[in-house]
XYZ file of C-alpha atoms in Angstrom:
664
model
C 134.512 25.225 -57.288
C 130.996 24.312 -56.237
C 132.101 21.639 -53.768
C 128.674 21.426 -52.194
C 127.472 19.554 -55.307
C 130.038 16.785 -54.896
C 128.950 13.334 -53.795
C 129.755 12.590 -50.157
C 132.673 10.168 -50.306
C 132.725 9.459 -46.584
C 129.191 8.959 -45.213
C 130.377 9.061 -41.578
C 131.309 12.717 -42.074
C 128.298 14.991 -42.250
C 129.844 17.523 -44.575
C 132.984 15.965 -46.089
C 134.192 18.114 -49.041
C 131.765 21.031 -48.869
C 131.806 24.555 -47.496
C 128.632 23.862 -45.528
C 130.354 23.874 -42.103
C 131.522 27.416 -42.781
C 128.063 28.661 -43.755
C 126.250 26.943 -40.881
C 128.695 27.369 -38.003
C 127.832 30.828 -36.758
C 130.122 33.818 -36.547
C 133.363 32.412 -35.134
C 136.362 34.505 -36.180
C 138.118 31.694 -38.140
C 134.993 30.997 -40.219
C 134.495 34.688 -40.963
C 138.135 34.903 -42.065
C 137.840 31.871 -44.366
C 134.568 33.095 -45.914
C 136.038 36.524 -46.571
C 138.981 34.925 -48.357
C 136.644 32.622 -50.310
C 134.569 35.604 -51.476
C 137.772 37.442 -52.362
C 138.798 34.379 -54.401
C 135.518 34.390 -56.389
C 135.771 38.151 -56.808
C 139.223 37.821 -58.385
C 137.858 35.267 -60.855
C 134.803 37.401 -61.598
C 137.003 40.406 -62.359
C 139.227 38.320 -64.600
C 142.299 38.823 -62.414
C 143.064 35.099 -62.279
C 144.005 33.065 -65.325
C 141.552 30.119 -65.374
C 143.946 28.129 -67.546
C 146.642 27.942 -64.864
C 147.266 24.376 -63.733
C 147.257 22.946 -60.225
C 149.093 19.617 -59.831
C 148.924 17.224 -56.883
C 151.562 14.528 -56.246
C 150.793 11.690 -53.880
C 154.153 10.705 -52.409
C 154.518 7.245 -50.860
C 157.392 5.694 -48.893
C 157.773 1.950 -49.413
C 159.145 -0.266 -46.641
C 162.368 -0.859 -48.577
C 162.960 2.905 -48.641
C 162.601 3.444 -44.882
C 165.980 4.537 -43.441
C 167.650 2.837 -40.495
C 167.483 5.859 -38.233
C 169.424 4.252 -35.387
C 172.455 3.577 -37.573
C 172.187 6.452 -40.032
C 175.579 7.980 -40.771
C 174.460 11.018 -42.762
C 175.514 14.313 -41.280
C 173.093 16.740 -39.717
C 172.655 19.776 -41.962
C 174.097 22.968 -40.540
C 172.227 25.645 -42.488
C 169.158 26.418 -40.396
C 167.734 29.949 -40.527
C 165.284 30.971 -37.802
C 162.674 33.674 -38.439
C 160.592 35.152 -35.620
C 158.553 37.213 -38.083
C 156.854 36.262 -41.329
C 154.995 33.228 -42.630
C 155.990 29.957 -44.231
C 156.086 30.571 -47.970
C 157.112 34.222 -47.835
C 160.232 33.247 -49.761
C 159.490 32.284 -53.368
C 162.033 29.465 -53.637
C 160.893 27.606 -50.538
C 159.127 24.294 -50.276
C 156.253 25.171 -47.931
C 155.367 22.643 -45.235
C 151.635 22.468 -44.511
C 150.813 21.016 -41.092
C 148.061 18.653 -42.169
C 145.599 16.500 -40.320
C 145.480 12.778 -41.027
C 141.995 13.444 -42.414
C 143.040 16.165 -44.828
C 140.711 19.122 -44.992
C 139.393 22.321 -43.556
C 137.308 23.099 -40.524
C 136.311 26.002 -38.332
C 138.633 26.046 -35.308
C 141.670 27.899 -36.642
C 144.337 25.191 -36.758
C 147.321 25.756 -39.043
C 145.944 23.381 -41.691
C 142.571 25.122 -41.653
C 144.258 28.509 -41.977
C 146.290 27.327 -44.974
C 143.161 25.911 -46.631
C 141.218 29.057 -45.781
C 143.796 31.413 -47.296
C 144.456 29.089 -50.270
C 140.979 27.880 -51.373
C 142.339 25.861 -54.299
C 143.885 23.441 -51.808
C 140.383 22.190 -51.005
C 140.576 19.988 -54.123
C 143.149 17.944 -52.216
C 140.332 16.484 -50.127
C 138.979 14.699 -53.180
C 142.335 13.083 -53.954
C 143.484 12.137 -50.455
C 140.864 12.401 -47.773
C 142.962 10.283 -45.362
C 146.754 9.942 -45.269
C 148.495 6.800 -44.055
C 151.720 6.758 -42.065
C 153.978 6.536 -45.114
C 152.567 9.152 -47.451
C 152.272 12.878 -47.989
C 150.816 15.187 -50.642
C 152.784 17.706 -52.700
C 150.714 20.464 -54.322
C 152.051 22.626 -57.169
C 150.623 25.858 -58.571
C 148.372 26.841 -55.633
C 147.726 30.591 -55.573
C 147.734 32.368 -52.247
C 144.709 34.639 -51.996
C 144.484 35.720 -48.364
C 146.586 37.216 -45.587
C 145.702 36.311 -42.010
C 146.664 37.176 -38.461
C 146.351 35.112 -35.297
C 145.757 31.469 -34.527
C 142.887 29.358 -33.258
C 139.680 31.252 -32.613
C 141.562 34.556 -32.984
C 142.240 34.155 -36.718
C 141.467 37.310 -38.728
C 141.369 37.953 -42.474
C 143.660 40.960 -42.978
C 143.196 41.308 -46.725
C 143.907 39.874 -50.119
C 147.386 38.790 -51.125
C 148.392 40.768 -54.206
C 152.067 39.836 -54.399
C 153.500 39.092 -57.826
C 155.222 35.734 -58.186
C 155.410 32.684 -60.394
C 152.668 30.568 -58.842
C 153.428 27.599 -61.070
C 156.640 27.100 -59.068
C 154.931 27.235 -55.696
C 155.025 23.862 -53.908
C 153.153 22.988 -50.707
C 153.934 19.734 -48.882
C 151.132 18.385 -46.671
C 152.388 16.095 -43.906
C 150.328 15.134 -40.870
C 151.724 14.836 -37.353
C 150.591 12.491 -34.602
C 148.042 13.579 -32.017
C 146.191 12.202 -28.987
C 149.236 11.386 -26.878
C 148.804 9.570 -23.572
C 147.429 11.841 -20.879
C 149.935 12.968 -18.210
C 152.877 11.561 -20.210
C 152.617 13.340 -23.552
C 156.339 13.949 -23.989
C 157.232 10.421 -22.916
C 154.714 9.076 -25.424
C 155.879 11.144 -28.384
C 159.568 10.377 -27.781
C 158.977 6.621 -27.723
C 160.801 4.639 -30.392
C 157.549 3.755 -32.174
C 156.173 7.283 -32.453
C 159.537 8.905 -33.039
C 160.119 6.532 -35.969
C 156.639 7.208 -37.311
C 157.216 10.968 -37.355
C 160.614 10.566 -39.009
C 159.158 8.306 -41.696
C 156.251 10.677 -42.261
C 158.400 13.776 -42.742
C 160.948 11.809 -44.780
C 158.192 10.645 -47.151
C 157.698 14.284 -48.092
C 161.281 15.566 -48.010
C 162.975 12.857 -50.073
C 163.456 12.915 -53.859
C 161.640 16.162 -54.457
C 160.454 17.071 -57.953
C 162.835 20.045 -58.036
C 165.725 21.415 -56.000
C 164.535 24.046 -53.569
C 166.626 26.776 -52.021
C 165.216 25.774 -48.635
C 162.367 24.098 -46.796
C 160.039 26.556 -45.088
C 158.616 24.985 -41.944
C 157.764 25.652 -38.302
C 156.061 24.116 -35.279
C 154.714 21.012 -37.017
C 151.992 19.338 -34.939
C 152.635 21.584 -31.920
C 149.350 23.457 -31.682
C 146.110 21.561 -31.188
C 147.986 18.256 -31.576
C 150.112 18.952 -28.480
C 153.522 18.140 -29.958
C 156.692 19.356 -28.260
C 158.315 22.140 -30.285
C 161.887 21.047 -29.600
C 161.237 17.419 -30.499
C 159.280 18.227 -33.661
C 161.944 20.648 -34.849
C 164.653 18.060 -34.206
C 162.670 15.391 -36.077
C 162.393 17.655 -39.109
C 166.111 18.386 -38.865
C 166.920 14.654 -38.910
C 164.633 13.763 -41.831
C 165.747 16.794 -43.861
C 169.369 15.728 -43.326
C 168.542 12.189 -44.465
C 166.892 13.703 -47.576
C 170.019 15.757 -48.412
C 168.128 19.031 -47.965
C 170.663 21.842 -47.852
C 168.760 24.577 -45.984
C 165.863 24.913 -43.552
C 163.999 28.178 -42.985
C 162.224 27.747 -39.661
C 159.420 30.172 -38.779
C 158.806 30.425 -35.033
C 155.623 32.565 -35.286
C 157.106 35.155 -32.932
C 158.292 32.522 -30.457
C 161.575 34.268 -29.701
C 162.474 32.015 -26.802
C 162.261 28.950 -29.012
C 164.455 30.713 -31.563
C 167.146 31.299 -28.946
C 166.845 27.770 -27.575
C 167.101 26.084 -30.954
C 170.133 28.178 -31.908
C 171.779 27.003 -28.705
C 170.872 23.419 -29.556
C 172.467 23.692 -33.008
C 175.625 25.130 -31.449
C 175.616 22.351 -28.881
C 175.542 19.517 -31.423
C 178.220 21.204 -33.536
C 180.512 21.869 -30.588
C 180.238 18.336 -29.281
C 180.491 16.555 -32.623
C 176.970 15.195 -32.442
C 176.859 15.465 -36.189
C 175.218 12.256 -37.387
C 171.574 11.271 -37.674
C 172.055 8.218 -35.455
C 173.541 10.277 -32.614
C 170.582 12.649 -32.490
C 168.131 9.746 -32.820
C 169.726 7.973 -29.848
C 169.755 11.242 -27.927
C 165.966 11.445 -28.124
C 165.621 7.800 -27.059
C 167.857 8.494 -24.053
C 165.593 11.373 -23.154
C 162.623 9.011 -23.420
C 164.348 6.547 -21.064
C 164.714 9.299 -18.506
C 161.045 10.216 -18.771
C 160.022 6.587 -18.285
C 162.165 6.318 -15.174
C 160.369 9.345 -13.787
C 156.974 7.650 -13.974
C 157.129 6.570 -10.317
C 158.021 9.929 -8.840
C 157.565 13.045 -10.958
C 159.696 16.079 -10.202
C 159.068 19.752 -10.704
C 162.184 20.189 -12.804
C 161.541 22.005 -16.019
C 164.332 20.468 -18.031
C 167.215 18.021 -18.181
C 170.256 17.720 -20.349
C 171.611 14.434 -21.626
C 175.314 14.264 -20.831
C 176.514 12.703 -24.077
C 179.959 11.168 -23.597
C 182.125 11.747 -26.666
C 185.483 9.962 -26.533
C 186.803 12.050 -29.406
C 186.759 15.268 -27.359
C 189.954 16.139 -25.498
C 189.935 15.594 -21.754
C 190.314 19.060 -20.295
C 189.771 18.959 -16.555
C 190.565 16.691 -13.640
C 187.937 15.790 -11.088
C 188.901 14.313 -7.745
C 186.565 12.516 -5.378
C 187.209 13.822 -1.880
C 188.000 11.563 1.018
C 188.947 7.909 0.957
C 187.933 5.756 -1.989
C 185.318 3.797 -0.071
C 182.560 1.690 -1.586
C 180.129 4.594 -1.798
C 182.548 6.983 -3.528
C 183.592 4.293 -5.994
C 179.930 3.677 -6.792
C 179.502 7.420 -7.311
C 182.436 7.466 -9.723
C 181.039 4.509 -11.614
C 177.588 6.032 -12.016
C 178.875 9.430 -13.107
C 179.860 7.793 -16.383
C 176.295 8.018 -17.571
C 174.008 10.554 -16.004
C 171.539 13.250 -16.845
C 172.533 16.732 -15.783
C 169.885 19.416 -15.460
C 168.961 22.688 -13.825
C 165.570 23.538 -12.363
C 163.855 26.604 -13.759
C 162.669 28.447 -10.628
C 165.754 28.160 -8.410
C 168.356 27.205 -11.031
C 169.410 24.270 -8.865
C 171.741 21.740 -10.447
C 170.729 18.075 -10.545
C 172.217 14.741 -11.542
C 169.946 11.878 -12.520
C 171.669 8.475 -12.408
C 170.160 6.234 -15.062
C 171.623 3.090 -13.510
C 170.188 3.900 -10.066
C 166.918 5.500 -11.213
C 167.629 8.185 -8.631
C 167.632 11.957 -8.759
C 170.314 13.767 -6.746
C 170.979 17.412 -6.006
C 174.414 18.964 -6.612
C 175.345 21.998 -4.519
C 178.551 23.837 -3.630
C 179.691 22.488 -0.292
C 179.010 25.013 2.479
C 179.847 22.774 5.410
C 180.932 19.193 5.712
C 178.142 17.025 7.141
C 178.874 14.363 9.728
C 178.916 10.870 8.243
C 176.061 8.765 9.536
C 174.924 5.203 9.006
C 171.828 4.889 6.846
C 168.516 5.720 8.506
C 165.029 6.030 6.957
C 164.495 9.510 8.394
C 167.920 11.048 7.809
C 168.808 12.273 4.335
C 171.807 10.630 2.747
C 174.871 12.458 1.461
C 176.099 10.602 -1.624
C 179.580 12.046 -1.711
C 181.669 14.996 -2.761
C 183.844 15.874 -5.693
C 186.127 18.745 -6.603
C 186.094 20.766 -9.815
C 188.672 23.519 -10.159
C 189.367 23.386 -6.419
C 185.686 23.903 -5.536
C 183.953 21.179 -3.530
C 180.442 20.019 -4.465
C 178.073 17.848 -2.434
C 175.842 15.234 -4.045
C 172.641 14.950 -2.006
C 169.216 13.384 -2.181
C 166.553 15.494 -3.876
C 162.996 15.628 -2.576
C 160.011 16.718 -4.608
C 157.994 18.189 -1.750
C 160.827 20.405 -0.520
C 161.363 21.487 3.059
C 158.824 21.682 5.834
C 159.401 25.439 5.823
C 158.021 25.659 2.275
C 154.825 23.962 3.412
C 154.512 26.193 6.458
C 154.871 29.315 4.322
C 152.387 28.174 1.675
C 149.836 26.522 3.920
C 146.446 28.151 4.462
C 145.388 25.725 7.194
C 147.294 24.275 10.122
C 148.479 20.655 10.110
C 146.123 18.138 11.681
C 147.047 16.457 14.969
C 147.200 13.013 13.332
C 149.744 14.349 10.884
C 151.682 16.052 13.685
C 151.802 12.747 15.570
C 153.442 10.952 12.651
C 155.859 13.812 11.987
C 156.841 13.765 15.665
C 157.349 9.986 15.738
C 159.580 10.028 12.656
C 161.649 12.936 13.997
C 162.020 11.205 17.385
C 163.334 8.068 15.656
C 165.845 10.148 13.697
C 166.990 12.029 16.801
C 167.359 8.807 18.783
C 169.600 7.422 16.042
C 171.770 10.541 16.256
C 171.835 10.566 20.058
C 172.891 6.909 20.275
C 176.016 7.986 18.360
C 176.638 10.533 21.150
C 175.864 13.378 18.749
C 173.533 16.393 18.861
C 171.610 17.509 15.774
C 171.435 21.112 17.002
C 169.404 22.606 14.141
C 165.981 20.996 14.243
C 163.829 23.565 12.450
C 161.482 23.548 9.420
C 164.175 24.542 6.906
C 166.295 21.513 7.862
C 163.472 18.981 7.545
C 162.542 17.772 4.078
C 159.653 15.659 2.835
C 159.847 12.748 0.428
C 157.254 11.862 -2.218
C 154.911 10.345 0.395
C 155.449 13.193 2.868
C 157.700 11.252 5.252
C 160.267 13.480 6.940
C 164.042 13.386 6.575
C 166.567 15.448 8.486
C 169.085 17.265 6.334
C 172.694 16.026 6.710
C 174.567 18.647 8.756
C 177.759 18.915 10.812
C 176.734 17.430 14.155
C 178.137 18.201 17.583
C 179.540 15.530 19.886
C 177.741 15.408 23.226
C 181.008 15.254 25.151
C 182.137 18.529 23.598
C 181.482 21.463 25.923
C 180.697 23.953 23.163
C 180.175 27.629 23.882
C 179.086 28.350 20.319
C 175.405 28.990 19.826
C 173.635 26.684 17.388
C 172.996 27.997 13.879
C 169.239 28.228 14.256
C 166.534 30.883 14.398
C 166.314 32.734 17.693
C 162.716 31.515 18.124
C 164.072 27.956 18.527
C 166.726 28.703 21.167
C 166.263 27.087 24.571
C 166.715 28.708 28.002
C 170.009 26.875 28.649
C 171.472 28.097 25.361
C 170.491 31.691 26.113
C 171.675 31.639 29.724
C 174.888 29.593 29.746
C 175.599 28.964 26.049
C 175.855 25.250 26.735
C 173.556 22.464 25.629
C 173.201 18.729 25.136
C 170.775 16.377 23.417
C 167.951 17.944 25.461
C 168.203 20.967 23.162
C 167.018 18.795 20.244
C 163.869 17.897 22.184
C 163.230 21.570 22.993
C 163.441 22.312 19.250
C 161.016 19.459 18.588
C 158.514 21.072 20.960
C 158.872 24.456 19.227
C 158.496 22.781 15.836
C 155.323 20.878 16.737
C 153.780 24.008 18.243
C 154.551 25.915 15.039
C 153.014 23.194 12.883
C 149.822 23.401 14.944
C 149.608 27.200 15.239
C 151.670 28.480 12.261
C 153.713 30.519 14.732
C 156.276 29.697 17.409
C 155.161 29.813 21.081
C 157.480 32.580 22.289
C 157.746 34.782 19.223
C 158.018 38.541 19.608
C 159.145 41.213 17.200
C 161.393 42.551 19.979
C 164.435 40.258 20.537
C 164.725 41.033 24.256
C 161.060 40.302 24.848
C 161.421 37.024 22.942
C 164.337 35.987 25.167
C 162.274 36.822 28.245
C 159.345 34.714 26.983
C 161.605 31.757 26.172
C 163.084 31.764 29.662
C 160.023 32.535 31.782
C 156.712 32.164 29.874
C 154.592 29.083 29.216
C 153.238 28.289 25.755
C 149.604 29.222 25.133
C 147.756 26.525 23.190
C 144.683 26.743 21.038
C 141.863 25.272 23.180
C 140.853 22.921 20.349
C 144.122 20.944 20.639
C 143.675 17.741 22.637
C 145.135 17.335 26.106
C 147.666 14.599 25.181
C 149.155 16.733 22.420
C 149.378 19.781 24.690
C 150.992 17.689 27.416
C 153.582 16.249 25.037
C 154.657 19.657 23.731
C 154.532 21.189 27.214
C 156.949 18.547 28.553
C 159.284 19.067 25.585
C 159.323 22.795 26.414
C 160.322 22.274 30.052
C 162.703 25.118 30.997
C 165.022 22.858 33.009
C 166.822 20.590 30.509
C 167.315 17.886 33.150
C 163.547 17.602 33.666
C 162.681 17.900 29.973
C 160.924 14.984 28.284
C 163.603 12.923 26.534
C 166.390 13.814 28.955
C 168.361 11.144 30.736
C 169.379 7.628 29.843
C 165.863 6.358 29.126
C 164.539 9.544 27.525
C 163.640 7.856 24.239
C 161.456 5.268 26.011
C 159.748 8.034 27.983
C 158.824 9.757 24.741
C 157.535 6.549 23.152
C 155.339 5.826 26.170
C 153.769 9.277 26.288
C 149.945 9.145 25.830
C 150.323 11.335 22.736
C 151.601 8.245 20.887
C 148.980 5.809 22.191
C 147.973 3.328 19.506
C 150.977 4.070 17.300
C 152.994 1.079 16.071
C 156.602 2.327 16.191
C 157.887 -0.587 14.137
C 155.453 0.292 11.348
C 156.514 3.937 11.577
C 160.182 2.979 11.205
C 159.358 0.871 8.142
C 157.370 3.772 6.631
C 154.219 1.707 6.534
C 152.127 4.347 8.291
C 151.244 6.468 5.288
C 147.466 6.675 5.126
C 147.234 9.643 7.470
C 149.557 11.708 5.325
C 148.351 10.629 1.915
C 144.677 11.269 2.548
C 145.328 14.827 3.714
C 148.311 15.782 1.594
C 147.816 17.325 -1.801
C 149.401 15.109 -4.415
C 151.551 16.689 -7.131
C 149.695 17.426 -10.352
C 151.750 15.273 -12.674
C 149.615 16.263 -15.643
C 150.983 19.784 -15.412
C 154.620 18.716 -15.305
C 156.455 19.365 -18.535
C 159.964 18.332 -19.493
C 161.733 20.365 -22.121
C 163.746 18.501 -24.759
C 165.738 21.561 -25.747
C 166.951 22.183 -22.220
C 167.576 18.450 -21.851
C 170.026 18.566 -24.732
C 171.896 21.829 -24.642
C 171.247 24.129 -21.710
C 174.477 23.120 -20.019
C 177.941 23.400 -21.511
C 179.468 19.987 -22.121
C 183.048 19.579 -21.009
C 184.714 16.193 -20.972
C 186.458 15.515 -17.713
C 188.232 12.475 -16.342
C 188.476 11.274 -12.777
C 191.993 10.911 -11.489
C 193.165 7.298 -11.156
C 189.732 6.035 -12.186
C 188.440 4.543 -15.422
C 185.902 7.241 -16.257
C 185.686 9.799 -18.991
C 183.809 12.961 -19.719
C 182.162 14.505 -16.683
C 180.393 17.847 -16.660
C 182.359 20.956 -15.698
C 179.797 22.404 -13.389
C 181.704 25.412 -12.083
C 180.717 27.338 -15.202
C 177.101 26.468 -14.645
C 177.082 27.550 -11.058
C 178.948 30.786 -11.752
C 176.040 31.907 -13.947
C 173.876 32.241 -10.864
C 176.161 34.250 -8.579
C 173.590 37.021 -8.182
C 170.909 34.537 -7.201
C 173.289 32.872 -4.748
C 173.965 36.201 -3.058
C 170.241 36.860 -2.704
C 169.717 33.414 -1.186
C 172.606 33.991 1.231
C 171.035 37.244 2.384
C 167.758 35.457 3.027
C 169.557 32.755 4.999
C 171.331 35.375 7.102
C 167.987 36.889 8.043
C 166.802 33.506 9.310
C 169.944 32.692 11.302
C 170.167 33.783 14.908
C 170.997 37.405 15.606
C 172.856 37.321 18.893
C 171.175 39.008 21.787
């Protein structure tokens, strides 16, 4: 075992098959652990506790092109016997085939990867480096008779040598399969890269090269998170790949060690139940499922979302149709398009808020699904008004399908912002809101709830007003608007009556809040706040320019008839205000004025966004549903999903109540 005397087979590697890196690397914990085990190994030989005549055999297993399965059309069934262990190590069971998570350049090092740990605790494996220093994409190495000498704890630079392994077993029947996983996935799109057809097929072929036609029949394969540590592989995908290739190899059992990853254990159990329940029982179905997930990830390359997972809504014609879904309202062009696109969609729930989403593959558009609280007024399409894509009923409950926006509401940005918005940004916000309000007012409607929580931002930080039930200007309503008390105008407080001028008052309050991070008339005492709204003038920060102050001041005119924007030509008066000097309104309408926002707005960190395959496939219960009088099958029963979050809904409702006006 004096490897340091061997001739260097690969000159580009300084040390190749020697222990020199261990002796010259310093005192890192992994190296200390490996050296302790190596000394323990020599001690056992010195004391005569190891039979020197025992044989170690290495098999180089190669998959020829004619033996590569057609994964897309494979009809073999997915094996059902998968045991998950949160505790213990691969190889604890004597009748297992142990999977060793190898590197393409087989060998040991000093950083504490799984392969290095296996080599460190099983020094005889080091001979493997002489036989197969580099593995190609169609081969693996099977080792027989390797004795386990060490017990370790930890991973990476926290690896510790706990002690010698003194268990009694028949080492001649111990088999270790070395298969290497891919690494170096594309930055910022790792999961998209590793679920591509090319790399998915490579991983299947690699694992299949080891699993197929084994030298003996094993009780099970002992494996775990193959290529998921330093290589950056996704645990759910890698586990599913091993499940597919083991099924193709007619393996009867898998013992999967999660290394105390209890959440993964629960998730993968749910995944196995999901595929059984929904008859996704063939290799080809699971293979296509991963490719569908990859298609979704590719479609998200333009605009990343902060969703933590998605579920592929696999439509299985063999499952009985159980529920009836009805599209509300008349079957117009939009609702028919909605019905058509529901046939194939991704359904998912976001992790923080547990919101439900639908991603339409055919439209490359992400939409939000929420229980309908109030029916929004139908409006013609406008660039600064959010679109409502329709409604549908499940079990007599109505759900709205709305646009989803990555940047959330303006309220979120106000709450999280450490600095106030710049005046250039305020100018563009104001112009876009004015265009939206003018569109509403020309329909003789009042928006009535212009506040930060009802304004959302798209991927480039352009505003959109949330679709809400609007009030007709001819209606003499006595009902106060559903808005925070800080945004109420003098006419609302005094006579409970208002017109479109109220929207411009709210715009003034909003712009002041964006500049000062507080509303102009706020007081902790409701009566004092009412008094300020009716009789006080706003106090501006002296650093704000005169045109901006003037614009907001005129929007906050106490008399609605004299307020900027009132009257027949109010919109033109607003456009001609000096605050908007130099602004091209046509370019604003076409969303071409984006430089001001983009240079000052923090862009989402796409590199930190992760999509979870397991949640994509099974986090939601699949129920096949048909649409009445329409040629569509198998839609998701979402009432069950939403009922899981009743407690969270109640908490959100309480928060909303606190924000809504308390009557004075």
